[in-house]
Amino acid sequence: MNEEHGRGPEGAGEGPAAPAARQAGSTLRRHEAPRPGVAGLLRDGPPVGPTRPGFWRSPLRGPWLTSVFGALLLVGIPLMFVTGLLSYAAYNPDLGGNDKTPDRGWLGFYLFSWPTDPHWLYRLTQGVHVTLGIVLIPVLLAKLWSVIPRLFTWPPVKSVGHALERLSLLLLVGGVLFEFATGLLNIQLDYLFPGSFYTLHFYGAWVFIGAFVVHVVLRIPFMLRTLRDGGLRKELRRPSGEPAGGSTARTPDPTHLATPEPAAPTISRRGALGMVGAGSLVLLAMTAGQSIGGSWRATALLAPRGQDPGPGPNGFQVNKTAAGVGIRAQDVGPTWRLVVRGQGQERILTRAQVLALPQHGAALPIACVEGWSTEDQQWSGVRLRDLAALVGFRDEAPGLFVQSAQRSGSFRSTTLRDNQVRDARSLLALRVNGADLSPDHGYPARVIVPANPGVHNTKWVTTLTFGDPA
Ligand SMILES: Nc1nc2c(c(=O)[nH]1)N[C@H]1C(S)=C(S)[C@@H](COP(=O)(O)O)O[C@H]1N2
Ligand SMILES: [Mo]
């Protein structure tokens, strides 16, 4: 925020023995005579640049500011982790056809049958996951900014213990950047890594959370003490030039977060917090509408999709268009057939025959892993459990493997669990909001299941296989 202010970084013209440095007397090596050559370089580090404590001179840095951002992340990150784990569970990745992480081992220990109630469950959990991820970005960047001098600690490694600590910090910072980057790329760049995103984001989350837990255990006592000693009001009223609470000026600062050579402030501590808070609020306002819906939808300027889905019964967000995934006219024209298989039987139906089966309605949303979701739409079609009955599953409908006319790319098939198939609101939908499905919403027929991640509501369905695909 103000490294460039005043005298500028120490490296800009002033040597290691600059008067201010001597005055501050903050580091032992400053008092020793500079040694020439390799030995000196090893001991003192490069004579200019970010390894010099005097390089980082913002007076805002200090234990208090870092602790405030840390406390916010301490609330936010676990919530992201839990909603992320729920999102993974919602995919039913333990069902054969859905398994994109076959090597997860015990990391899937908590998997459970994702419920169909409440029908907006995935809308909520994934909306929170994505919105929170976006809103936390300014806080995360501010936190990293506040500790960046420590990245350049010299010497880089002092002991085995120090090396281990630095390694865990590498996993922590690398992990958090990786998780936020892959998450953002997935929602903004339209599945940059089809298929592999889940794998990367999933394993990355476990690496990151491991390092996060270690970090929290090690740092939480200091954070709590700093926040207690400081106090929000007190710290915000303290003049910016004065070091923040817990710094060298008062309690000893074992973290060395505060600069030994503060430059004149360019922004107050209150201003810095306000800037981060305002950044988060702007992101919230520009994102949340895609999940909340209603008139908020118009404010979701950052939403990658669906600001104007057009008018009419099919006027709600489209993820992949029919043309986009290579659906041909003949795939979904009059020659389209629905194939229903199970227990060695097979039934082949025209769309007219499917329409002649008992039709039921269900008010359900589409909720995408990208965080956006629709309001409840009025779907109508045939219950999945009634289709199971066509191939002899009279009482208890089994699990279901769904295939579509799409020939390549992700999401062209899915596996649903028996609890999903049995729900009376789970449909092979032919119509929505009183009209036939539009080509982009999956005409002639699509799956819609309560609380199901959008990606498992397969469009342009051609084949339903109930029970074990024998
Ligand atoms: N065959 C097929 N079905 C699909 C997809 C797809 O790419 N191919 N995308 C899925 C995803 S990721 C979502 S979020 C929903 C979106 O449905 P909508 O476009 O009707 O809103 O469709 C799902 N069904
Ligand atoms: Mo999706």
XYZ file of C-alpha atoms and ligand atoms in Angstrom:
495
model
C 0.000 0.000 0.000
C 2.757 2.505 0.570
C 6.115 0.898 0.061
C 6.936 3.561 -2.487
C 6.179 6.423 -0.142
C 8.833 8.669 1.414
C 12.318 7.360 1.018
C 11.183 4.357 -0.851
C 12.456 0.857 -0.334
C 15.753 0.646 1.393
C 17.354 -0.785 -1.700
C 16.689 2.456 -3.570
C 20.034 4.058 -2.875
C 20.504 3.385 0.814
C 22.884 0.719 1.932
C 22.354 -1.723 4.739
C 24.009 0.639 7.165
C 21.617 3.534 6.544
C 21.229 5.755 9.597
C 17.580 4.928 10.048
C 18.443 1.291 10.133
C 21.115 1.774 12.717
C 18.732 3.855 14.761
C 16.032 1.256 14.625
C 18.580 -1.343 15.633
C 16.024 -3.959 14.818
C 18.228 -6.701 13.509
C 21.484 -7.951 14.797
C 23.088 -8.235 11.410
C 22.729 -4.514 10.863
C 25.292 -3.823 13.559
C 27.909 -6.151 12.254
C 30.399 -4.951 9.717
C 29.344 -5.960 6.216
C 31.375 -8.941 5.084
C 32.339 -9.112 1.469
C 31.993 -12.035 -0.869
C 30.012 -15.207 -0.672
C 30.202 -15.498 3.110
C 28.680 -12.070 3.516
C 26.008 -12.803 0.982
C 25.071 -15.986 2.791
C 24.866 -14.264 6.122
C 23.284 -10.961 5.136
C 21.471 -11.834 1.979
C 21.452 -9.656 -1.117
C 22.378 -6.073 -0.193
C 19.211 -4.750 -1.813
C 15.748 -6.092 -2.310
C 12.918 -7.708 -0.413
C 15.024 -9.794 1.952
C 16.039 -6.574 3.716
C 13.700 -5.762 6.605
C 13.868 -2.102 5.583
C 12.421 -2.925 2.178
C 8.923 -3.375 3.591
C 8.023 -0.131 5.230
C 4.255 0.207 5.404
C 3.395 1.240 8.965
C 0.092 -0.573 8.626
C 1.678 -3.993 8.826
C 1.746 -5.554 12.221
C 0.285 -8.353 14.293
C -3.009 -6.562 14.794
C -3.887 -6.091 11.122
C -2.773 -9.611 10.259
C -4.851 -10.956 13.145
C -7.980 -9.140 11.991
C -7.731 -10.602 8.486
C -6.757 -13.944 9.994
C -9.862 -13.959 12.181
C -12.092 -13.273 9.166
C -10.482 -16.130 7.243
C -10.737 -18.351 10.293
C -14.503 -18.036 10.011
C -14.708 -18.055 6.219
C -12.313 -20.839 5.234
C -13.923 -23.607 7.337
C -17.312 -22.617 5.927
C -15.887 -22.901 2.430
C -14.329 -26.244 3.250
C -17.576 -27.676 4.627
C -19.728 -26.413 1.752
C -17.085 -27.742 -0.630
C -17.200 -31.186 0.970
C -20.985 -31.060 0.726
C -20.742 -30.165 -2.938
C -18.518 -33.174 -3.489
C -20.981 -35.413 -1.624
C -23.839 -34.005 -3.715
C -22.170 -35.454 -6.808
C -22.599 -38.960 -5.435
C -19.015 -39.675 -6.476
C -19.216 -43.127 -4.916
C -21.549 -44.196 -7.710
C -19.612 -45.788 -10.549
C -20.493 -43.496 -13.448
C -19.848 -40.341 -11.434
C -16.457 -41.275 -10.066
C -13.861 -38.714 -11.131
C -11.576 -39.307 -8.134
C -11.199 -43.089 -7.953
C -8.024 -42.741 -5.898
C -9.509 -40.624 -3.130
C -9.093 -43.441 -0.563
C -10.246 -42.420 2.887
C -10.724 -38.806 1.779
C -14.240 -39.827 0.871
C -14.888 -41.241 4.338
C -17.760 -38.887 5.003
C -19.732 -39.486 1.799
C -23.425 -40.073 2.331
C -26.573 -40.372 0.251
C -27.223 -36.809 -0.813
C -30.828 -36.065 0.198
C -33.617 -34.686 -1.983
C -34.925 -32.473 0.831
C -35.066 -29.561 1.129
C -35.264 -29.234 -2.635
C -33.184 -26.013 -2.512
C -30.373 -27.599 -0.490
C -27.708 -27.536 -3.204
C -28.798 -24.049 -4.245
C -27.956 -22.919 -0.736
C -24.745 -24.842 -0.075
C -23.190 -24.134 -3.454
C -24.409 -20.524 -3.505
C -22.656 -20.015 -0.164
C -19.519 -21.809 -1.346
C -19.059 -19.731 -4.492
C -20.278 -16.384 -3.141
C -18.117 -16.660 -0.045
C -15.130 -17.641 -2.146
C -15.490 -14.480 -4.212
C -16.190 -12.227 -1.236
C -13.140 -13.508 0.643
C -10.739 -12.607 -2.169
C -9.972 -9.075 -0.905
C -9.522 -10.395 2.640
C -7.218 -13.131 1.420
C -5.119 -10.729 -0.636
C -4.934 -8.296 2.276
C -3.854 -11.067 4.617
C -1.128 -12.171 2.220
C -0.036 -8.546 1.749
C 0.228 -8.129 5.495
C 2.609 -11.052 5.893
C 4.582 -10.768 2.653
C 7.836 -9.576 4.309
C 8.006 -12.957 5.991
C 8.137 -14.668 2.632
C 11.588 -13.088 2.227
C 12.977 -13.972 5.635
C 16.789 -14.192 5.541
C 18.370 -16.666 5.779
C 15.591 -18.568 4.021
C 16.167 -21.615 6.211
C 17.678 -21.482 9.689
C 17.127 -24.983 11.028
C 15.255 -28.189 10.358
C 12.307 -26.921 12.383
C 12.334 -23.661 10.478
C 12.469 -25.558 7.202
C 9.428 -27.625 8.187
C 7.552 -24.516 9.214
C 8.350 -22.842 5.905
C 7.276 -25.937 4.006
C 3.927 -25.914 5.785
C 3.534 -22.238 4.914
C 4.319 -23.054 1.297
C 1.507 -25.614 1.327
C -0.737 -23.105 3.070
C -0.175 -20.182 0.711
C 0.221 -22.356 -2.366
C -2.866 -24.316 -1.371
C -5.079 -21.310 -0.809
C -4.003 -19.643 -4.056
C -4.506 -22.890 -5.937
C -7.988 -23.438 -4.521
C -9.148 -19.891 -5.163
C -7.607 -19.851 -8.645
C -9.073 -23.174 -9.770
C -12.456 -22.243 -8.301
C -12.486 -18.878 -10.047
C -11.292 -20.270 -13.350
C -14.000 -22.898 -13.214
C -16.797 -20.411 -12.716
C -15.515 -17.635 -14.945
C -13.846 -19.464 -17.788
C -16.506 -22.053 -18.430
C -14.835 -25.243 -17.324
C -11.296 -24.580 -18.335
C -10.436 -28.057 -17.172
C -13.419 -30.253 -17.935
C -13.338 -33.378 -15.849
C -10.105 -32.598 -14.123
C -11.322 -29.525 -12.217
C -13.031 -31.720 -9.642
C -9.944 -33.788 -9.127
C -7.626 -30.788 -8.784
C -9.948 -28.776 -6.569
C -10.768 -31.802 -4.401
C -7.235 -32.999 -3.695
C -6.035 -29.406 -3.450
C -8.641 -28.752 -0.767
C -7.308 -31.563 1.411
C -3.708 -30.443 1.079
C -4.690 -26.872 1.854
C -6.914 -27.700 4.826
C -4.162 -29.831 6.359
C -1.745 -26.906 6.234
C -4.527 -24.576 7.402
C -5.208 -26.643 10.525
C -1.490 -26.709 11.402
C -1.275 -22.958 10.886
C -4.353 -22.252 13.007
C -3.141 -24.449 15.848
C 0.232 -22.716 15.845
C -1.023 -19.165 15.495
C -4.399 -18.975 17.177
C -3.074 -18.191 20.680
C -1.079 -15.260 19.345
C -3.978 -14.059 17.209
C -6.418 -14.130 20.114
C -3.969 -12.383 22.426
C -3.269 -9.698 19.845
C -6.938 -9.061 19.196
C -7.728 -8.983 22.901
C -4.880 -6.588 23.703
C -5.674 -4.409 20.722
C -9.411 -4.064 20.606
C -11.031 -2.912 17.393
C -11.998 0.597 18.466
C -8.708 1.286 20.162
C -6.670 0.169 17.172
C -8.768 2.079 14.693
C -8.359 5.276 16.697
C -4.608 4.894 17.030
C -2.824 7.348 14.709
C -1.605 5.586 11.582
C 2.030 6.489 12.122
C 2.075 4.637 15.396
C 2.708 0.952 15.176
C -0.339 -1.223 15.607
C -1.106 -3.182 18.731
C 1.171 -5.986 19.737
C 4.089 -4.529 17.813
C 7.533 -3.620 19.064
C 6.192 -0.445 20.588
C 4.354 -2.358 23.290
C 4.212 -6.096 23.627
C 7.177 -7.811 21.998
C 6.408 -8.883 18.468
C 7.854 -12.333 17.838
C 6.328 -12.333 14.373
C 8.320 -9.374 13.038
C 5.299 -8.359 11.044
C 5.690 -4.696 11.874
C 8.391 -2.897 9.928
C 11.433 -1.669 11.841
C 11.523 1.397 9.610
C 7.989 2.683 9.164
C 7.459 5.048 6.264
C 4.906 7.820 6.546
C 1.430 6.333 6.151
C -0.522 6.906 2.965
C -3.706 5.435 4.343
C -5.010 4.965 7.852
C -5.529 1.553 9.403
C -9.231 2.320 9.407
C -9.004 3.228 5.726
C -7.219 -0.008 4.860
C -9.809 -2.116 6.649
C -12.549 -0.077 5.004
C -11.023 -0.601 1.579
C -10.901 -4.376 2.031
C -14.434 -4.405 3.460
C -15.751 -2.265 0.633
C -14.055 -4.518 -1.907
C -15.749 -7.546 -0.387
C -19.124 -5.807 -0.263
C -18.918 -4.741 -3.909
C -18.064 -8.302 -4.917
C -20.941 -9.581 -2.782
C -23.381 -7.163 -4.392
C -22.208 -8.088 -7.879
C -22.330 -11.840 -7.292
C -25.028 -12.859 -4.846
C -27.881 -12.047 -7.229
C -27.040 -15.045 -9.406
C -27.902 -17.319 -6.486
C -30.568 -15.309 -4.678
C -32.511 -14.609 -7.838
C -35.545 -12.356 -8.130
C -34.758 -8.732 -8.857
C -31.287 -9.244 -7.355
C -30.399 -11.128 -10.500
C -30.000 -7.820 -12.331
C -27.221 -6.804 -9.932
C -25.140 -9.924 -10.566
C -22.852 -8.106 -12.973
C -19.968 -10.478 -12.303
C -22.054 -13.556 -12.968
C -20.577 -15.374 -15.920
C -23.957 -16.500 -17.161
C -27.536 -15.733 -17.652
C -27.957 -12.049 -17.110
C -30.582 -12.033 -19.818
C -31.902 -15.491 -20.508
C -34.660 -14.059 -22.709
C -38.431 -14.036 -22.253
C -41.008 -16.821 -22.081
C -41.406 -20.117 -20.244
C -37.864 -21.200 -21.150
C -36.421 -17.846 -20.119
C -34.037 -18.969 -17.406
C -30.302 -19.606 -17.495
C -28.835 -22.049 -19.939
C -25.543 -23.659 -19.131
C -24.425 -25.474 -22.279
C -26.460 -24.835 -25.432
C -27.467 -27.685 -27.719
C -25.236 -26.310 -30.472
C -22.411 -25.799 -27.986
C -22.161 -29.483 -27.143
C -22.787 -30.733 -30.681
C -26.403 -31.905 -30.462
C -27.550 -32.496 -34.076
C -31.072 -31.924 -35.381
C -31.547 -35.631 -36.063
C -30.582 -36.477 -32.439
C -33.586 -34.622 -31.073
C -36.018 -34.620 -34.039
C -38.939 -36.968 -34.791
C -36.623 -39.978 -34.896
C -35.619 -39.438 -31.238
C -36.451 -42.430 -29.050
C -36.275 -42.988 -25.307
C -34.739 -46.320 -24.416
C -35.616 -47.665 -20.929
C -33.600 -50.643 -19.723
C -33.446 -52.808 -16.626
C -33.611 -56.388 -15.413
C -32.805 -57.578 -18.913
C -35.810 -55.772 -20.355
C -35.903 -52.885 -22.796
C -38.676 -50.505 -23.790
C -38.348 -48.038 -26.641
C -40.688 -45.045 -26.663
C -41.429 -42.141 -29.000
C -41.938 -38.703 -27.466
C -45.695 -39.079 -28.009
C -45.617 -42.338 -26.062
C -43.683 -40.731 -23.221
C -46.240 -37.901 -23.183
C -49.014 -40.483 -22.989
C -47.653 -41.832 -19.677
C -48.991 -40.204 -16.475
C -47.586 -36.660 -16.311
C -46.618 -35.072 -12.980
C -45.414 -31.627 -11.993
C -42.605 -30.471 -9.718
C -41.357 -27.006 -8.807
C -37.574 -27.278 -8.747
C -34.540 -25.058 -9.393
C -31.434 -25.618 -11.482
C -28.450 -25.079 -9.178
C -25.078 -25.178 -10.874
C -21.733 -25.965 -9.292
C -20.681 -22.545 -10.613
C -22.856 -21.010 -7.904
C -25.666 -19.599 -10.019
C -29.128 -21.014 -9.642
C -32.635 -20.400 -10.887
C -35.831 -19.878 -8.983
C -38.106 -22.923 -8.857
C -39.349 -23.736 -12.358
C -42.563 -25.645 -13.013
C -41.430 -28.850 -14.660
C -43.717 -31.574 -15.924
C -43.032 -35.043 -17.198
C -42.881 -38.680 -16.155
C -41.723 -39.752 -12.701
C -38.457 -41.627 -12.817
C -39.925 -44.297 -10.542
C -42.813 -44.812 -12.997
C -40.260 -45.357 -15.754
C -38.514 -47.915 -13.506
C -41.832 -49.701 -13.215
C -41.919 -50.047 -17.020
C -39.036 -52.511 -16.738
C -40.464 -54.362 -13.775
C -39.305 -52.436 -10.696
C -42.732 -52.361 -9.036
C -42.066 -51.490 -5.401
C -38.600 -50.113 -4.888
C -37.001 -48.206 -7.723
C -33.229 -48.763 -7.916
C -30.387 -46.450 -8.939
C -30.313 -45.113 -12.473
C -27.721 -44.520 -15.179
C -28.721 -41.705 -17.563
C -27.243 -41.160 -21.024
C -27.836 -38.351 -23.472
C -27.579 -37.691 -27.187
C -24.385 -35.755 -26.521
C -21.470 -37.728 -27.949
C -18.477 -36.088 -26.345
C -17.495 -33.792 -23.512
C -18.391 -33.723 -19.847
C -21.804 -34.156 -18.282
C -23.367 -36.207 -21.043
C -24.264 -38.990 -18.617
C -24.902 -39.340 -14.900
C -25.690 -41.871 -12.210
C -28.502 -41.178 -9.712
C -28.996 -42.938 -6.399
C -32.119 -44.900 -5.509
C -33.312 -42.267 -3.004
C -33.279 -39.745 -5.847
C -35.097 -42.012 -8.275
C -37.802 -42.792 -5.684
C -38.638 -39.166 -4.928
C -42.039 -38.321 -6.449
C -40.642 -34.988 -7.683
C -37.853 -36.612 -9.693
C -38.882 -36.408 -13.329
C -37.896 -37.082 -16.844
C -39.203 -33.632 -17.757
C -40.705 -32.892 -21.175
C -42.100 -29.468 -20.425
C -41.257 -26.476 -18.286
C -43.473 -23.591 -17.168
C -46.261 -24.810 -19.440
C -44.247 -25.102 -22.661
C -42.161 -27.796 -24.322
C -38.510 -27.734 -23.254
C -36.496 -25.460 -25.525
C -33.639 -27.101 -27.439
C -31.125 -25.514 -25.054
C -32.952 -26.722 -21.932
C -32.800 -30.312 -23.150
C -35.612 -31.010 -25.625
C -36.981 -33.664 -26.069
C -36.450 -34.760 -22.431
C -34.218 -34.047 -19.457
C -33.727 -35.183 -15.891
C -34.760 -32.941 -13.010
C -34.248 -34.110 -9.419
C -34.733 -32.106 -6.184
C -31.533 -30.799 -4.530
C -29.477 -32.319 -7.341
C -26.398 -30.435 -8.594
C -27.278 -28.996 -12.019
C -24.631 -31.082 -13.679
C -26.581 -34.258 -12.857
C -29.810 -32.944 -14.366
C -28.877 -34.379 -17.734
C -30.339 -32.791 -20.878
C -31.227 -34.408 -24.239
C -31.752 -37.785 -22.528
C -31.842 -40.882 -24.723
C -31.300 -43.887 -22.452
C -32.287 -44.768 -18.877
C -30.760 -47.898 -17.379
C -32.260 -48.919 -14.014
C -30.436 -51.128 -11.565
C -27.064 -52.698 -12.226
C -26.122 -52.031 -15.840
C -25.903 -55.706 -16.789
N -26.199 -33.582 -21.773
C -25.861 -32.552 -20.940
N -26.650 -32.261 -19.889
C -26.333 -31.253 -19.056
C -25.166 -30.481 -19.257
C -24.357 -30.814 -20.367
O -23.316 -30.172 -20.624
N -24.723 -31.846 -21.181
N -24.862 -29.478 -18.386
C -25.361 -29.665 -17.018
C -25.122 -28.530 -16.160
S -23.516 -28.302 -15.654
C -26.131 -27.759 -15.682
S -25.833 -26.554 -14.528
C -27.515 -27.901 -16.155
C -28.022 -26.594 -16.665
O -29.308 -26.715 -17.164
P -29.926 -25.556 -18.025
O -28.952 -25.213 -19.112
O -31.232 -26.065 -18.529
O -30.111 -24.396 -17.064
O -27.603 -28.867 -17.188
C -26.841 -30.016 -16.993
N -27.162 -30.981 -18.015
Mo -23.572 -26.842 -13.937
